[in-house]
Each structure stands twice: as C-alpha cells, then as structure tokens.
Short mmCIF file of C-alpha atoms in Angstrom, two decimals:
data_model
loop_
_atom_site.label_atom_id
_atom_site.label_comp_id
_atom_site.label_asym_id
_atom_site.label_seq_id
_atom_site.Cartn_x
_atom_site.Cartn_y
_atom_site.Cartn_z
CA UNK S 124 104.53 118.34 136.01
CA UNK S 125 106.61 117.45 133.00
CA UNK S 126 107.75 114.22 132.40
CA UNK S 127 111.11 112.60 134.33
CA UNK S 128 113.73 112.05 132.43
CA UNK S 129 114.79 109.70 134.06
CA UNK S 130 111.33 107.38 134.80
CA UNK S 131 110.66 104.75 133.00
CA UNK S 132 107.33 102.42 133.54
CA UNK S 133 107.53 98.85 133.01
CA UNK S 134 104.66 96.39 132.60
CA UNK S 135 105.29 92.78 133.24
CA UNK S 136 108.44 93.41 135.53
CA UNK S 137 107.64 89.81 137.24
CA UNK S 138 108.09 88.04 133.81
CA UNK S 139 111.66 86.81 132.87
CA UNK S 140 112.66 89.11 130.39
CA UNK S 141 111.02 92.11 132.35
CA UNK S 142 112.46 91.19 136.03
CA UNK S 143 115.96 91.16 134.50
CA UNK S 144 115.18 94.72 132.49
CA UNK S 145 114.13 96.23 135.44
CA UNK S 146 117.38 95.61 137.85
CA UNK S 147 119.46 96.76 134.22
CA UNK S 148 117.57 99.88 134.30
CA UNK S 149 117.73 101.03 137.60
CA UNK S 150 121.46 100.20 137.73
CA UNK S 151 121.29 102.86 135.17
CA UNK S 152 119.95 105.40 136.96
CA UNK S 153 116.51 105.17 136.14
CA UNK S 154 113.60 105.38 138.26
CA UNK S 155 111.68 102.23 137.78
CA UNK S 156 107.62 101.91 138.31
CA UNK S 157 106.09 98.79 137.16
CA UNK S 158 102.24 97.95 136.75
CA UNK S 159 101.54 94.60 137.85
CA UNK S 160 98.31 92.72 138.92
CA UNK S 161 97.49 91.90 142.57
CA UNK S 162 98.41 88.64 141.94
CA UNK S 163 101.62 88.71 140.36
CA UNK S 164 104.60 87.39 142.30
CA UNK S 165 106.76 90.17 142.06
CA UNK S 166 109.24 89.24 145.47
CA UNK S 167 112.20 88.63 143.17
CA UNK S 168 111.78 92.25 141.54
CA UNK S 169 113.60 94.41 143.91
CA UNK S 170 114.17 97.26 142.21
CA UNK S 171 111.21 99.20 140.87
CA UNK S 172 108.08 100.48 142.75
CA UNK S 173 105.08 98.34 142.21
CA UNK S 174 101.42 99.91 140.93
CA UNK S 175 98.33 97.63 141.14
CA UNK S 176 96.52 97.92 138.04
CA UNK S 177 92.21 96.42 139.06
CA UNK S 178 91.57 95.82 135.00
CA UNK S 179 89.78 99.82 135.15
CA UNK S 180 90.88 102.47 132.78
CA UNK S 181 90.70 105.38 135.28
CA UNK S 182 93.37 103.19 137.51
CA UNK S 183 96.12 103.51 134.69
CA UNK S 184 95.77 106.78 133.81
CA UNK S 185 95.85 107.87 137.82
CA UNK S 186 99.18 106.21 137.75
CA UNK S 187 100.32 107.50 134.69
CA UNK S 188 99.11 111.01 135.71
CA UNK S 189 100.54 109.99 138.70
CA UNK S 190 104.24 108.83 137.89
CA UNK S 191 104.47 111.13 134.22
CA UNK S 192 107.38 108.93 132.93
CA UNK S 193 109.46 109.68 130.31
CA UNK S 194 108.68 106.07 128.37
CA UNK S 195 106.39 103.09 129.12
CA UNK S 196 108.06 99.98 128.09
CA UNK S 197 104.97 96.82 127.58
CA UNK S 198 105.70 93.60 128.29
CA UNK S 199 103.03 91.82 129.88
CA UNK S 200 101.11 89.55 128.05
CA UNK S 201 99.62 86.11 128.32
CA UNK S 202 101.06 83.42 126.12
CA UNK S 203 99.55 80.14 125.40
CA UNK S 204 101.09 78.46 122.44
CA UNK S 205 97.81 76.35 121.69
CA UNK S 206 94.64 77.91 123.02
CA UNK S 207 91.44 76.47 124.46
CA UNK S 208 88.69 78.19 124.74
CA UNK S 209 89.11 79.12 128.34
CA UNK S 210 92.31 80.80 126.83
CA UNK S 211 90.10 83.60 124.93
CA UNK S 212 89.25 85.83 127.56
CA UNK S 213 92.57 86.11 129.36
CA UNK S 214 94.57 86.56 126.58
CA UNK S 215 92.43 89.44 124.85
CA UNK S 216 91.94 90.77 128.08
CA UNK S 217 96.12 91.04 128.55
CA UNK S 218 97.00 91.80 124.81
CA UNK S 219 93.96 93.85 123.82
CA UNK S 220 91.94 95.35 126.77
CA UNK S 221 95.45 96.57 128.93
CA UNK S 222 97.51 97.00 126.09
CA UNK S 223 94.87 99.71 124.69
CA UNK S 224 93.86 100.86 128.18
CA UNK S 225 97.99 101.38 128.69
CA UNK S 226 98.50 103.62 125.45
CA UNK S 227 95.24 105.44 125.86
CA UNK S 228 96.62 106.43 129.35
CA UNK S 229 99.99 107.27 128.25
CA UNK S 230 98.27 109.57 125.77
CA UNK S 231 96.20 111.18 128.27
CA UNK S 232 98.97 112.19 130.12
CA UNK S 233 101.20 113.19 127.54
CA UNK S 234 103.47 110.07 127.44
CA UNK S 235 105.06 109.86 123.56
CA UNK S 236 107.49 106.97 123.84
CA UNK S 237 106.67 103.37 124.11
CA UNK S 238 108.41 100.29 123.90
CA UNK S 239 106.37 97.42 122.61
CA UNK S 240 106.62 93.55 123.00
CA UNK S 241 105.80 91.53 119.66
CA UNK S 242 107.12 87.99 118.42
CA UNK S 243 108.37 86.23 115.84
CA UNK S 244 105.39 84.06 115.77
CA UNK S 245 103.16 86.83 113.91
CA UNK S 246 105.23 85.47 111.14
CA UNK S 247 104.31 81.87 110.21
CA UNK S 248 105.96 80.36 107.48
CA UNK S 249 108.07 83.24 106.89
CA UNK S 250 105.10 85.79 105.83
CA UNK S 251 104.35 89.25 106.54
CA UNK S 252 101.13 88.88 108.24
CA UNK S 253 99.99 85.31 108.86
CA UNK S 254 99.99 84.74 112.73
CA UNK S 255 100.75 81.43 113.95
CA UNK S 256 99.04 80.86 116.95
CA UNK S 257 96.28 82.92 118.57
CA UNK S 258 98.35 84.56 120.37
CA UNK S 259 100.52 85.98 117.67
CA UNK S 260 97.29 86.98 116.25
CA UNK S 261 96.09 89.18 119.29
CA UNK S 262 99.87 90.84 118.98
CA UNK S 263 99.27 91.75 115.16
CA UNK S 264 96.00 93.59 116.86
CA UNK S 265 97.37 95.70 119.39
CA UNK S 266 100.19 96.14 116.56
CA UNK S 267 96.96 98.05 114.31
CA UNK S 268 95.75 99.61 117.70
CA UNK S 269 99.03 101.03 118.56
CA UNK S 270 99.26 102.42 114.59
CA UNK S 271 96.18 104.33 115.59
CA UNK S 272 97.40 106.29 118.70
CA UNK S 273 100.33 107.27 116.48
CA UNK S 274 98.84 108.45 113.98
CA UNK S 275 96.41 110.58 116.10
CA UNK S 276 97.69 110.82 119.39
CA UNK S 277 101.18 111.63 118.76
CA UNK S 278 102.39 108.41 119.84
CA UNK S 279 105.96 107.24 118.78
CA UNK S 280 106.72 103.62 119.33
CA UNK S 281 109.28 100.38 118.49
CA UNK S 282 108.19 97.01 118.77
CA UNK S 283 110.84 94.62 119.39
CA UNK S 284 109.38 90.98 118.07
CA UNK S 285 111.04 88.62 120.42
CA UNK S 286 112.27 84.87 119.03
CA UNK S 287 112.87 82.26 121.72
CA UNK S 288 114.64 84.11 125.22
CA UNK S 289 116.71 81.94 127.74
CA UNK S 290 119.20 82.66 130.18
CA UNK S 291 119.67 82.31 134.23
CA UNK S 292 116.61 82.78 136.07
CA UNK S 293 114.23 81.87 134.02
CA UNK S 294 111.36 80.17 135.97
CA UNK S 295 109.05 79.75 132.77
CA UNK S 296 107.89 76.01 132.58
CA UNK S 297 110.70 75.99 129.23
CA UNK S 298 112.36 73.58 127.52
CA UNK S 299 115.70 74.25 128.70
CA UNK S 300 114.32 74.28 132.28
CA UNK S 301 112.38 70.64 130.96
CA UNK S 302 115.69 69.47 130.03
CA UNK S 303 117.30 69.96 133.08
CA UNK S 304 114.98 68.45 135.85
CA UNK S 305 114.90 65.62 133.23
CA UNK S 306 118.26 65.13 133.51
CA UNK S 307 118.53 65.40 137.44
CA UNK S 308 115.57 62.58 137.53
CA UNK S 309 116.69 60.19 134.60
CA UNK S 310 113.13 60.76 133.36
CA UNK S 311 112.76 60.12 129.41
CA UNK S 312 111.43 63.61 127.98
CA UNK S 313 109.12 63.40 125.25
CA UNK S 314 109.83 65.90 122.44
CA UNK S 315 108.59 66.56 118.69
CA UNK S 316 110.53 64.62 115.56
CA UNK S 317 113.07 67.42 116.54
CA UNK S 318 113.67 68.90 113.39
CA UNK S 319 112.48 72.76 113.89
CA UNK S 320 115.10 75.09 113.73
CA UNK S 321 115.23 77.58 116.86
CA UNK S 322 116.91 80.58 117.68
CA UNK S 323 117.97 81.79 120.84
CA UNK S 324 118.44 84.97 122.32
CA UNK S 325 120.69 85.64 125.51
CA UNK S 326 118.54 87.17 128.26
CA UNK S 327 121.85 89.97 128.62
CA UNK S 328 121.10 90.38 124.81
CA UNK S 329 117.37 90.84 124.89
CA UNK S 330 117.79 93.47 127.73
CA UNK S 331 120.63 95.44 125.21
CA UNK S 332 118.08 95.48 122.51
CA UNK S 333 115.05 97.20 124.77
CA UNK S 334 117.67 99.75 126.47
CA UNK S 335 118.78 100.38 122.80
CA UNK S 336 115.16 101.15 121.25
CA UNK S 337 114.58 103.10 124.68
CA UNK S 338 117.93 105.09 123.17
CA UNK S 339 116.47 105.37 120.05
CA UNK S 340 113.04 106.61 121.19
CA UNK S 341 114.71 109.48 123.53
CA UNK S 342 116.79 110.92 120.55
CA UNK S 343 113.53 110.95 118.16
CA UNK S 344 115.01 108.41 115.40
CA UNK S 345 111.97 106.73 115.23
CA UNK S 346 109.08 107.10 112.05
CA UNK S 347 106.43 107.03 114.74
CA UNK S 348 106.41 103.26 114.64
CA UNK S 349 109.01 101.12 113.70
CA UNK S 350 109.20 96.98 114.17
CA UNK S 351 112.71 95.36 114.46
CA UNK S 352 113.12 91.46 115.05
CA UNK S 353 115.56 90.85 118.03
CA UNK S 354 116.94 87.64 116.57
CA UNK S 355 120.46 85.83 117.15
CA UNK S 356 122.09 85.02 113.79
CA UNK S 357 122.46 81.81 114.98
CA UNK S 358 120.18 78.49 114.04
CA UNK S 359 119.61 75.49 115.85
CA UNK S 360 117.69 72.79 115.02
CA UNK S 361 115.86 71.02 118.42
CA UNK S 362 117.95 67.55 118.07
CA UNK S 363 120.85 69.75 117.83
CA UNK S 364 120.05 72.02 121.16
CA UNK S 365 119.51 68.91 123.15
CA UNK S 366 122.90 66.92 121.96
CA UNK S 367 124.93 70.26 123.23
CA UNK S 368 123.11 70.91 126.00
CA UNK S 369 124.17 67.33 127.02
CA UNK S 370 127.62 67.90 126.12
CA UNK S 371 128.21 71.26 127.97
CA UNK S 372 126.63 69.43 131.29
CA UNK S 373 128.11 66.46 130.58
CA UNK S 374 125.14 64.50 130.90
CA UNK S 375 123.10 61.79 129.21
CA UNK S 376 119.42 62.65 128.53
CA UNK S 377 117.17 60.13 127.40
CA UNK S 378 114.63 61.86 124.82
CA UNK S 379 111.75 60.07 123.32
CA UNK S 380 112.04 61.65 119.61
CA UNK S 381 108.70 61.79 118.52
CA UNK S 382 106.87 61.55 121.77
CA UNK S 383 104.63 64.19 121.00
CA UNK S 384 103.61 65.53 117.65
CA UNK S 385 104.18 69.36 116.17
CA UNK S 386 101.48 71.66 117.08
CA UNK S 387 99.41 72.41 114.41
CA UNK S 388 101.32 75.43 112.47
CA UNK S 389 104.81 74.78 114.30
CA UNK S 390 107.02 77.14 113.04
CA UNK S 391 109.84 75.10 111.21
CA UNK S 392 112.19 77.96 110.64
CA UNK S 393 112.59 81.09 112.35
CA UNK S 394 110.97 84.14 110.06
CA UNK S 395 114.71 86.02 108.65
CA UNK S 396 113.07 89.11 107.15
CA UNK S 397 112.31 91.70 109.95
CA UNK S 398 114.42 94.36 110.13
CA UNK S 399 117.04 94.43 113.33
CA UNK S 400 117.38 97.10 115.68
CA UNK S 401 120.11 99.82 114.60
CA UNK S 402 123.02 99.80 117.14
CA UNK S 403 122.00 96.61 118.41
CA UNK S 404 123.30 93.09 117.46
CA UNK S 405 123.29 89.29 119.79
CA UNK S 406 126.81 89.00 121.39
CA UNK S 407 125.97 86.07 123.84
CA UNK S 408 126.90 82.98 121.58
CA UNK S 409 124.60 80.14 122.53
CA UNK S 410 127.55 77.89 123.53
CA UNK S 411 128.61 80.42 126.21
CA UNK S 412 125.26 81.30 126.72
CA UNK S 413 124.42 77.91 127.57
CA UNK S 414 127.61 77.13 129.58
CA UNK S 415 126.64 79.85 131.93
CA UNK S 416 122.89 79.00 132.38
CA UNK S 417 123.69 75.06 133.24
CA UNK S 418 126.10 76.45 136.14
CA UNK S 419 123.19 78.86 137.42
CA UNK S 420 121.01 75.58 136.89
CA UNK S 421 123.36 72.89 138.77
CA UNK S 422 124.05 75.56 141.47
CA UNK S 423 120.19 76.15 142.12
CA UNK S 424 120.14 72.26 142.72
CA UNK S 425 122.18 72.61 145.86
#
C-alpha cells in the first residue's frame, strides 16, 4: 500500500499546540491518526483516530505499517523547565526512546517526511549549541539522531523550534493561565525581578507555521533537514506582559516582583538568529492576541 496523500500522523494531539493542529488539519481534508499513551486525556481531541503506543518498538511500526501516512508530525515531549532527578527517566524516555522508536518506524515503512518539535531553549544566551535546561539538551539529541536517519534512511525533515505558545485553550499550568485565576482570587502572584524579555506566539500562528513546513516537505524544498525558529518579531519584557494583560482585562493584579528568583540559566532574551520558516511569518499581534484569549478566559469563568 503506498502512502495516503492525504494522512497525516500526529504525536502529542492532547497537548495544546497539537489538539488545536489536529482540528486545523482535518478541516483540511486530512485524515488525522494520532499516537498517544493510555493515559493521555485525549476527550477534547475530536477529530483524529487515536493509536495506543505501550513504550515497544514493534507497536509503532504496526501502526505505521498500519496507517502508511504521507508525514508524521512529533510533538510529544515532556517538559520540565528545572529537572530533578525523578525527571531523568521520563523525559529521555519521551524525547529520546519514542522520538527514535517513531523515526525508526517511519523508516521501516517507508515514511520520508517528518515534522519535528524543537525550542528556542537549545539556545541559551543566544548560542548555537548551548542548551539551557535539560530538556533543551535531550531536544539537541534527538536533533543528532534525526541527522542520522537522514542521512541513511532517506529521511527528510524540518524542525520548527518553538518560543513561548499561548492562545485559547490552553490548559498548561502557564503564566497567562497563573495570571488569570490570580486575578479572579485577589491572590498576590509571586514572579521573578521581571526583567526577561519573552516572545509570544499566537496558537493560530504556531498551527500556520507546522501546516506550512508540512507544505514545504510535500513539494521536496527541504535539504533533508532544515531548522527554522517560529518566533513573533515582537519582544516583551515580563513586567511589561503583566501591566497589559491588566489593562486589556481591566483588572488590578497584585504581583510580588521578586517573589521568586530566576532559574538558574533563565533565558534573558529570546535567541534572534535561527532562520524562519519560508512562506511563513506571526500575524496574531500580541495585543489582539491577548484581547481574544482574556474573553475565552472570562467566558470559561461562567
């Protein structure tokens, strides 16, 4: 059986990002299978047919035998900003052990285009290679694993580095979402000196960029594997996110500036030098974008 053109496999369809690219694909037209674990919540992903992956090999490459997609795009992973050492295992076991298990299937059954999920944290203090966290470290891994099966299994891939995502829906424990029960309760929230710059990407634009790569893949533009930062050209520093957020909801919030210190290597500005994604640019200003997630917020409270 050859490959649909019109099947595309997602893996962490219950996440934010991925929950919102699956419903944007399949009003698309494309046939959406996502691999999830038996204990993801996946009730609020409607539109894709679920495969349980049990952690073996042989399981994904039944199902990729199985559905023969055109592209797989990877988005599961397990993020922990400051690991403890109970935070090892899970985390290599997400962003090593499936990630390699995933592209080893997709080579088995003849899959060439993949879609992969890096961030912007691989790039501490603006470098190259110098991984912030462990997390962005385990990325920068896969990222050398993944140059392997394209070099030898025919592979062709984009990784999209992600920055900071927001947008309505979101149920990640987030500062935006932080900032919003605090708010509702008159509770003082307890945030860093405030002086890191962020930058935030519209959900609507995040989903543009990975349907745009997907684009990309299908008409063979791609070197084999190419990295573009999905980045809004927009900078905010932290003091200044939480004085408009309080201004678009028209809301006092009582912040405690200093309440608890940087992490150890917090990224002070965004990393500026990864390429972006041709065809693609962020067209949600964060004012609007903002606007629209404090209705979807104040309309959740009632």
């Amino acid at each position: 059986m050859e490959n649909d053109r019109r099947r595309i496999v997602v893996t962490g369809a219950a996440g934010f990002v991925g929950s919102h690219l699956v419903e944007s694909l399949a009003s698309d037209g494309y046939e959406v299978h996502a691999i999830v674990r038996a204990s993801s919540q996946t009730d609020h992903v409607r539109s894709a047919t679920m495969h349980i992956h049990d952690g073996h090999s042989e399981t994904l490459k039944y199902i990729m035998d199985t559905v023969r997609p055109l592209a797989v795009i990877h988005l599961a992973s397990h993020f922990v900003a400051e690991h403890r050492t109970a935070d090892i295992e899970p985390m290599l076991e997400s962003q090593i052990v499936f990630s390699t298990q995933l592209v080893d299937a997709m080579a088995s059954a003849g899959v060439r285009f993949l879609i992969n999920t890096g961030t912007s944290w691989q790039h501490y203090d603006g470098e190259q290679y110098n991984p912030a966290c462990l997390y962005a470290a385990t990325k920068e891994a896969f990222a050398a694993i993944v140059d392997f099966y394209v070099r030898v299994r025919s592979i062709q891939c984009v990784t999209l580095e992600l920055y900071d995502t927001y947008g309505p829906g979101d149920r990640r424990p987030k500062l935006l979402n932080a900032m919003h029960r605090a708010m509702k309760s008159g509770a003082v929230l307890a945030l860093s000196p405030g002086e890191q710059l962020l930058n935030l990407v519209h959900i609507d634009d995040v989903v543009a960029a990975y349907e745009c790569a997907l684009a990309r893949l299908l008409s063979d533009e791609t070197g084999g594997r190419e990295t573009f930062s999905v980045r809004s050209p927009e900078h905010v520093s932290l003091k200044q996110l939480v004085a408009l957020y309080s201004q678009l909801a028209g809301r006092s919030l009582s912040v405690l500036w200093g309440g608890r210190p940087y992490r150890e290597r917090e990224i002070m500005h965004p990393y500026e030098d990864g390429l972006t994604l041709p065809g693609w640019h962020s067209q949600v200003a964060l004012v609007d974008g903002l606007r629209q997630l404090i209705r979807f917020q104040d309309a959740a409270d009632v």
